[in-house]
Amino acid sequence: MSENLEVVEVDEAGEEKKAPKSIAKLEEEGDIAADYLEGLLDIADLDGDIDMDVENGRAMVSIVGADLSQLVGERGKVLDALDRSGVAERTIVIFIADHGYHIGEHTLWGKTSNFEHDARVPFFIGAPGSLYANGRSTRCFAELIDLFPTLVDLCRLPKPGPLDGVSLVPSLIQPERLTKNAAFTQHPRPAYYDREPDKQPKVMGVSVRTPRVRYTEWRDWKTGDTVARELYDDGQEPAEVQNRIDDPKFFREQRAAEALLRQQF
């Protein structure tokens, strides 16, 4: 662990703001990591099933925060270099991640879950030309499988045939246009079942995220029977702590999510 980890911020104009800070310095300035971890402990203690090394947890939260800050700075350097190269006007820029990351939420550390902290990733597309609404955000759902068909359209290449994803170009032109209305995630339990004696998962978790809720089913690996379900009101409670399954208040949202999930899986 580096005590001289540098945190770099970039302002809206893309100018780098030097801000070298060590992990220790980050904790001195309001002890954000400790406060965040304490909140996680409070939530987890409701179930009484947490087993977490607090000091290591504080360090990890600080490291992840510092890493993210530095990543923003590095991204700015790449874009500045692209501008200086003279080819920015004929270059498509994509910035994505393959998964999110838990730092104690739901008593989880790392990846491979069906929660929002893991399933949601950054997805930035910058396309040359005035046709595209660069610099704006959209509420349109997107999945990583949409990247290839989007690039095919942006590059004006022949479509190679049926694809799992869809082109997001309509939303790049009009951010208010919703190209798709849901996103799906799938993870087994145990997450790394190849390390288990029988090399098989016990259950498979399949999940759908709609504008209002996240709905997840856990299905027995051998029988396919649904053994557990989860429903979270992501519109009002994005932390996904309170399971609202079969809550009459969410009857319509749950039924719609169930239908979407069973069409996909």
mmCIF file of C-alpha atoms in Angstrom:
data_model
loop_
_atom_site.group_PDB
_atom_site.id
_atom_site.type_symbol
_atom_site.label_atom_id
_atom_site.label_comp_id
_atom_site.label_asym_id
_atom_site.label_seq_id
_atom_site.Cartn_x
_atom_site.Cartn_y
_atom_site.Cartn_z
ATOM 1 C CA MET A 1 0.000 0.000 0.000
ATOM 2 C CA SER A 2 1.512 3.301 -1.082
ATOM 3 C CA GLU A 3 1.514 6.100 1.432
ATOM 4 C CA ASN A 4 2.121 8.575 -1.416
ATOM 5 C CA LEU A 5 -0.841 7.636 -3.575
ATOM 6 C CA GLU A 6 -1.639 10.665 -5.695
ATOM 7 C CA VAL A 7 -5.180 11.938 -6.111
ATOM 8 C CA VAL A 8 -5.749 13.987 -9.260
ATOM 9 C CA GLU A 9 -8.934 15.842 -10.116
ATOM 10 C CA VAL A 10 -9.961 17.273 -13.481
ATOM 11 C CA ASP A 11 -12.241 20.284 -13.813
ATOM 12 C CA GLU A 12 -15.027 20.617 -16.385
ATOM 13 C CA ALA A 13 -12.645 22.064 -18.944
ATOM 14 C CA GLY A 14 -10.439 18.994 -18.694
ATOM 15 C CA GLU A 15 -7.654 20.834 -16.877
ATOM 16 C CA GLU A 16 -5.804 18.770 -14.338
ATOM 17 C CA LYS A 17 -5.866 20.059 -10.763
ATOM 18 C CA LYS A 18 -2.853 18.818 -8.844
ATOM 19 C CA ALA A 19 -3.867 17.344 -5.533
ATOM 20 C CA PRO A 20 -1.346 14.795 -4.290
ATOM 21 C CA LYS A 21 -2.706 13.240 -1.121
ATOM 22 C CA SER A 22 -1.699 10.168 0.773
ATOM 23 C CA ILE A 23 -4.241 7.734 2.143
ATOM 24 C CA ALA A 24 -3.440 9.000 5.623
ATOM 25 C CA LYS A 25 -4.149 12.574 4.484
ATOM 26 C CA LEU A 26 -7.497 11.525 3.022
ATOM 27 C CA GLU A 27 -8.512 10.083 6.375
ATOM 28 C CA GLU A 28 -7.436 13.215 8.218
ATOM 29 C CA GLU A 29 -9.734 15.369 6.107
ATOM 30 C CA GLY A 30 -13.032 14.327 7.622
ATOM 31 C CA ASP A 31 -12.178 10.622 7.889
ATOM 32 C CA ILE A 32 -14.545 9.840 5.027
ATOM 33 C CA ALA A 33 -13.530 6.191 4.891
ATOM 34 C CA ALA A 34 -14.191 5.625 8.581
ATOM 35 C CA ASP A 35 -17.581 7.364 8.423
ATOM 36 C CA TYR A 36 -18.615 5.345 5.384
ATOM 37 C CA LEU A 37 -17.512 2.061 6.907
ATOM 38 C CA GLU A 38 -19.300 2.856 10.166
ATOM 39 C CA GLY A 39 -22.495 3.323 8.192
ATOM 40 C CA LEU A 40 -22.008 -0.055 6.539
ATOM 41 C CA LEU A 41 -21.469 -1.663 9.917
ATOM 42 C CA ASP A 42 -24.674 -0.118 11.244
ATOM 43 C CA ILE A 43 -26.659 -1.584 8.349
ATOM 44 C CA ALA A 44 -25.010 -4.999 8.541
ATOM 45 C CA ASP A 45 -25.484 -5.227 12.298
ATOM 46 C CA LEU A 46 -29.238 -5.365 11.724
ATOM 47 C CA ASP A 47 -28.700 -8.941 10.615
ATOM 48 C CA GLY A 48 -25.862 -9.648 13.040
ATOM 49 C CA ASP A 49 -23.950 -11.635 10.437
ATOM 50 C CA ILE A 50 -20.991 -9.414 9.623
ATOM 51 C CA ASP A 51 -17.391 -10.505 10.087
ATOM 52 C CA MET A 52 -15.234 -7.595 8.974
ATOM 53 C CA ASP A 53 -11.799 -6.352 9.947
ATOM 54 C CA VAL A 54 -12.538 -2.669 10.542
ATOM 55 C CA GLU A 55 -8.988 -1.421 10.038
ATOM 56 C CA ASN A 56 -8.564 -3.294 6.768
ATOM 57 C CA GLY A 57 -11.996 -2.091 5.743
ATOM 58 C CA ARG A 58 -11.035 1.533 6.365
ATOM 59 C CA ALA A 59 -7.880 1.100 4.303
ATOM 60 C CA MET A 60 -9.740 -0.481 1.399
ATOM 61 C CA VAL A 61 -12.373 2.271 1.284
ATOM 62 C CA SER A 62 -9.612 4.889 1.243
ATOM 63 C CA ILE A 63 -7.637 3.086 -1.450
ATOM 64 C CA VAL A 64 -10.648 2.650 -3.721
ATOM 65 C CA GLY A 65 -11.580 6.323 -3.348
ATOM 66 C CA ALA A 66 -8.044 7.449 -4.109
ATOM 67 C CA ASP A 67 -7.795 5.085 -7.085
ATOM 68 C CA LEU A 68 -11.003 6.469 -8.579
ATOM 69 C CA SER A 69 -9.819 10.045 -8.170
ATOM 70 C CA GLN A 70 -6.530 9.248 -9.857
ATOM 71 C CA LEU A 71 -8.317 7.433 -12.673
ATOM 72 C CA VAL A 72 -10.267 10.591 -13.489
ATOM 73 C CA GLY A 73 -6.992 12.459 -13.813
ATOM 74 C CA GLU A 74 -5.477 9.826 -16.077
ATOM 75 C CA ARG A 75 -8.528 9.926 -18.299
ATOM 76 C CA GLY A 76 -8.069 13.674 -18.661
ATOM 77 C CA LYS A 77 -4.447 13.185 -19.709
ATOM 78 C CA VAL A 78 -5.450 10.706 -22.422
ATOM 79 C CA LEU A 79 -8.106 13.057 -23.807
ATOM 80 C CA ASP A 80 -5.698 16.006 -23.770
ATOM 81 C CA ALA A 81 -3.125 13.934 -25.652
ATOM 82 C CA LEU A 82 -5.793 12.956 -28.170
ATOM 83 C CA ASP A 83 -6.613 16.638 -28.781
ATOM 84 C CA ARG A 84 -2.940 17.459 -29.275
ATOM 85 C CA SER A 85 -2.507 14.589 -31.734
ATOM 86 C CA GLY A 86 -4.866 16.167 -34.252
ATOM 87 C CA VAL A 87 -7.019 13.057 -34.727
ATOM 88 C CA ALA A 88 -9.689 13.732 -32.095
ATOM 89 C CA GLU A 89 -12.223 14.696 -34.765
ATOM 90 C CA ARG A 90 -12.049 11.226 -36.290
ATOM 91 C CA THR A 91 -11.753 9.188 -33.108
ATOM 92 C CA ILE A 92 -14.482 7.494 -31.060
ATOM 93 C CA VAL A 93 -13.707 7.447 -27.350
ATOM 94 C CA ILE A 94 -15.166 4.737 -25.097
ATOM 95 C CA PHE A 95 -14.736 4.567 -21.324
ATOM 96 C CA ILE A 96 -16.298 1.565 -19.574
ATOM 97 C CA ALA A 97 -15.686 -0.974 -16.820
ATOM 98 C CA ASP A 98 -16.488 -4.677 -16.797
ATOM 99 C CA HIS A 99 -18.054 -4.645 -13.312
ATOM 100 C CA GLY A 100 -18.666 -2.545 -10.223
ATOM 101 C CA TYR A 101 -17.112 -3.133 -6.820
ATOM 102 C CA HIS A 102 -18.365 -3.639 -3.283
ATOM 103 C CA ILE A 103 -16.447 -2.046 -0.431
ATOM 104 C CA GLY A 104 -18.493 -3.500 2.400
ATOM 105 C CA GLU A 105 -22.041 -2.927 1.139
ATOM 106 C CA HIS A 106 -24.233 -5.930 1.891
ATOM 107 C CA THR A 107 -21.178 -7.304 3.788
ATOM 108 C CA LEU A 108 -19.562 -7.949 0.386
ATOM 109 C CA TRP A 109 -16.068 -7.074 -0.791
ATOM 110 C CA GLY A 110 -15.214 -7.135 -4.477
ATOM 111 C CA LYS A 111 -17.367 -8.162 -7.439
ATOM 112 C CA THR A 112 -19.729 -10.940 -8.611
ATOM 113 C CA SER A 113 -23.071 -9.923 -7.116
ATOM 114 C CA ASN A 114 -26.462 -8.945 -8.529
ATOM 115 C CA PHE A 115 -26.641 -5.729 -6.527
ATOM 116 C CA GLU A 116 -26.441 -2.270 -8.085
ATOM 117 C CA HIS A 117 -22.974 -1.613 -6.641
ATOM 118 C CA ASP A 118 -21.641 -4.447 -8.796
ATOM 119 C CA ALA A 119 -23.970 -4.429 -11.792
ATOM 120 C CA ARG A 120 -23.724 -0.707 -12.583
ATOM 121 C CA VAL A 121 -20.638 0.503 -14.416
ATOM 122 C CA PRO A 122 -19.433 3.730 -16.045
ATOM 123 C CA PHE A 123 -20.317 3.901 -19.730
ATOM 124 C CA PHE A 124 -19.076 6.955 -21.622
ATOM 125 C CA ILE A 125 -19.136 7.325 -25.401
ATOM 126 C CA GLY A 126 -17.701 10.292 -27.260
ATOM 127 C CA ALA A 127 -18.283 10.366 -31.011
ATOM 128 C CA PRO A 128 -16.884 12.969 -33.387
ATOM 129 C CA GLY A 129 -19.259 15.362 -35.112
ATOM 130 C CA SER A 130 -22.024 17.764 -34.123
ATOM 131 C CA LEU A 131 -24.728 15.117 -34.602
ATOM 132 C CA TYR A 132 -23.985 13.542 -31.245
ATOM 133 C CA ALA A 133 -24.873 15.056 -27.854
ATOM 134 C CA ASN A 134 -21.376 14.763 -26.411
ATOM 135 C CA GLY A 135 -21.068 15.908 -22.818
ATOM 136 C CA ARG A 136 -24.689 15.117 -21.935
ATOM 137 C CA SER A 137 -26.032 12.222 -19.871
ATOM 138 C CA THR A 138 -29.028 10.005 -20.513
ATOM 139 C CA ARG A 139 -31.398 7.960 -18.387
ATOM 140 C CA CYS A 140 -31.454 5.284 -21.070
ATOM 141 C CA PHE A 141 -30.491 1.806 -19.908
ATOM 142 C CA ALA A 142 -27.378 0.348 -21.493
ATOM 143 C CA GLU A 143 -25.584 -2.984 -21.233
ATOM 144 C CA LEU A 144 -22.038 -3.889 -22.157
ATOM 145 C CA ILE A 145 -23.370 -6.141 -24.905
ATOM 146 C CA ASP A 146 -24.611 -2.932 -26.581
ATOM 147 C CA LEU A 147 -21.071 -1.679 -27.154
ATOM 148 C CA PHE A 148 -20.338 -3.708 -30.294
ATOM 149 C CA PRO A 149 -23.547 -2.899 -32.212
ATOM 150 C CA THR A 150 -23.106 0.767 -31.205
ATOM 151 C CA LEU A 151 -19.570 0.845 -32.645
ATOM 152 C CA VAL A 152 -20.768 -0.879 -35.813
ATOM 153 C CA ASP A 153 -23.275 1.929 -36.339
ATOM 154 C CA LEU A 154 -20.877 4.725 -35.397
ATOM 155 C CA CYS A 155 -18.268 3.384 -37.819
ATOM 156 C CA ARG A 156 -20.930 2.834 -40.504
ATOM 157 C CA LEU A 157 -19.925 -0.769 -40.951
ATOM 158 C CA PRO A 158 -22.145 -3.516 -42.384
ATOM 159 C CA LYS A 159 -24.220 -5.159 -39.665
ATOM 160 C CA PRO A 160 -22.795 -8.663 -39.097
ATOM 161 C CA GLY A 161 -26.145 -10.306 -38.402
ATOM 162 C CA PRO A 162 -28.257 -10.888 -35.281
ATOM 163 C CA LEU A 163 -26.592 -9.540 -32.125
ATOM 164 C CA ASP A 164 -27.488 -9.822 -28.447
ATOM 165 C CA GLY A 165 -27.120 -6.091 -27.845
ATOM 166 C CA VAL A 166 -28.675 -3.036 -29.486
ATOM 167 C CA SER A 167 -27.162 0.119 -30.933
ATOM 168 C CA LEU A 168 -27.214 3.073 -28.534
ATOM 169 C CA VAL A 169 -26.712 5.596 -31.330
ATOM 170 C CA PRO A 170 -30.329 6.879 -31.113
ATOM 171 C CA SER A 171 -29.686 7.850 -27.485
ATOM 172 C CA LEU A 172 -26.323 9.417 -28.404
ATOM 173 C CA ILE A 173 -28.182 11.697 -30.818
ATOM 174 C CA GLN A 174 -31.171 12.319 -28.542
ATOM 175 C CA PRO A 175 -30.298 11.563 -24.897
ATOM 176 C CA GLU A 176 -33.962 11.729 -23.883
ATOM 177 C CA ARG A 177 -34.723 8.811 -26.207
ATOM 178 C CA LEU A 178 -34.791 5.489 -24.347
ATOM 179 C CA THR A 179 -33.289 2.795 -26.552
ATOM 180 C CA LYS A 180 -34.093 0.035 -24.044
ATOM 181 C CA ASN A 181 -36.092 -0.218 -20.828
ATOM 182 C CA ALA A 182 -34.189 -2.761 -18.718
ATOM 183 C CA ALA A 183 -30.769 -4.261 -18.021
ATOM 184 C CA PHE A 184 -29.929 -7.804 -16.912
ATOM 185 C CA THR A 185 -27.317 -9.380 -14.654
ATOM 186 C CA GLN A 186 -26.435 -12.989 -13.828
ATOM 187 C CA HIS A 187 -24.165 -14.426 -11.129
ATOM 188 C CA PRO A 188 -23.940 -17.871 -9.463
ATOM 189 C CA ARG A 189 -23.473 -18.799 -5.824
ATOM 190 C CA PRO A 190 -20.857 -19.691 -4.831
ATOM 191 C CA ALA A 191 -19.416 -16.993 -7.090
ATOM 192 C CA TYR A 192 -16.290 -19.025 -7.802
ATOM 193 C CA TYR A 193 -17.867 -22.456 -7.914
ATOM 194 C CA ASP A 194 -14.896 -23.863 -9.832
ATOM 195 C CA ARG A 195 -13.087 -23.835 -6.486
ATOM 196 C CA GLU A 196 -15.748 -26.043 -4.901
ATOM 197 C CA PRO A 197 -15.337 -29.844 -4.631
ATOM 198 C CA ASP A 198 -18.127 -30.604 -7.136
ATOM 199 C CA LYS A 199 -17.210 -27.687 -9.474
ATOM 200 C CA GLN A 200 -20.860 -26.631 -9.686
ATOM 201 C CA PRO A 201 -22.865 -23.671 -8.380
ATOM 202 C CA LYS A 202 -25.637 -24.310 -5.884
ATOM 203 C CA VAL A 203 -27.885 -21.593 -7.259
ATOM 204 C CA MET A 204 -27.897 -19.160 -10.165
ATOM 205 C CA GLY A 205 -28.981 -15.591 -9.547
ATOM 206 C CA VAL A 206 -30.671 -13.764 -12.421
ATOM 207 C CA SER A 207 -31.611 -10.111 -12.047
ATOM 208 C CA VAL A 208 -33.356 -7.350 -13.969
ATOM 209 C CA ARG A 209 -33.105 -3.608 -13.359
ATOM 210 C CA THR A 210 -36.018 -1.432 -14.506
ATOM 211 C CA PRO A 211 -36.449 2.331 -14.043
ATOM 212 C CA ARG A 212 -38.092 1.743 -10.652
ATOM 213 C CA VAL A 213 -36.954 -1.601 -9.205
ATOM 214 C CA ARG A 214 -34.382 -4.353 -9.212
ATOM 215 C CA TYR A 215 -35.861 -7.867 -9.179
ATOM 216 C CA THR A 216 -33.713 -10.968 -8.592
ATOM 217 C CA GLU A 217 -34.494 -14.670 -8.577
ATOM 218 C CA TRP A 218 -32.214 -17.370 -7.174
ATOM 219 C CA ARG A 219 -32.760 -20.657 -8.960
ATOM 220 C CA ASP A 220 -31.573 -24.078 -7.878
ATOM 221 C CA TRP A 221 -28.792 -25.101 -10.251
ATOM 222 C CA LYS A 222 -30.001 -28.680 -10.668
ATOM 223 C CA THR A 223 -33.787 -28.309 -10.639
ATOM 224 C CA GLY A 224 -34.269 -24.758 -11.869
ATOM 225 C CA ASP A 225 -36.727 -24.102 -9.048
ATOM 226 C CA THR A 226 -36.802 -20.560 -7.656
ATOM 227 C CA VAL A 227 -35.606 -20.784 -4.047
ATOM 228 C CA ALA A 228 -35.393 -17.075 -3.155
ATOM 229 C CA ARG A 229 -36.466 -13.697 -4.547
ATOM 230 C CA GLU A 230 -35.484 -10.077 -3.975
ATOM 231 C CA LEU A 231 -37.151 -6.800 -4.938
ATOM 232 C CA TYR A 232 -35.619 -3.387 -4.262
ATOM 233 C CA ASP A 233 -37.074 0.066 -4.760
ATOM 234 C CA ASP A 234 -34.089 1.546 -6.556
ATOM 235 C CA GLY A 235 -36.022 4.711 -7.281
ATOM 236 C CA GLN A 236 -36.242 5.636 -3.598
ATOM 237 C CA GLU A 237 -33.739 3.319 -1.904
ATOM 238 C CA PRO A 238 -30.726 2.838 -4.211
ATOM 239 C CA ALA A 239 -28.720 1.124 -1.439
ATOM 240 C CA GLU A 240 -30.956 -1.947 -1.957
ATOM 241 C CA VAL A 241 -31.187 -2.850 1.722
ATOM 242 C CA GLN A 242 -34.912 -3.434 2.234
ATOM 243 C CA ASN A 243 -36.338 -6.400 0.336
ATOM 244 C CA ARG A 244 -39.842 -5.407 -0.848
ATOM 245 C CA ILE A 245 -40.775 -8.738 -2.430
ATOM 246 C CA ASP A 246 -44.553 -9.240 -2.661
ATOM 247 C CA ASP A 247 -45.175 -5.797 -1.152
ATOM 248 C CA PRO A 248 -48.607 -4.728 -2.519
ATOM 249 C CA LYS A 249 -47.228 -1.236 -3.081
ATOM 250 C CA PHE A 250 -44.957 -2.655 -5.790
ATOM 251 C CA PHE A 251 -47.390 -5.151 -7.322
ATOM 252 C CA ARG A 252 -47.258 -3.734 -10.852
ATOM 253 C CA GLU A 253 -43.504 -3.141 -10.844
ATOM 254 C CA GLN A 254 -42.836 -6.664 -9.565
ATOM 255 C CA ARG A 255 -45.089 -8.348 -12.111
ATOM 256 C CA ALA A 256 -43.534 -6.373 -14.970
ATOM 257 C CA ALA A 257 -40.019 -7.219 -13.760
ATOM 258 C CA GLU A 258 -40.921 -10.899 -13.403
ATOM 259 C CA ALA A 259 -42.140 -10.976 -16.995
ATOM 260 C CA LEU A 260 -38.988 -9.283 -18.293
ATOM 261 C CA LEU A 261 -36.763 -11.656 -16.356
ATOM 262 C CA ARG A 262 -38.497 -14.772 -17.628
ATOM 263 C CA GLN A 263 -38.304 -13.545 -21.214
ATOM 264 C CA GLN A 264 -34.544 -13.221 -20.830
ATOM 265 C CA PHE A 265 -33.748 -16.285 -18.686
#
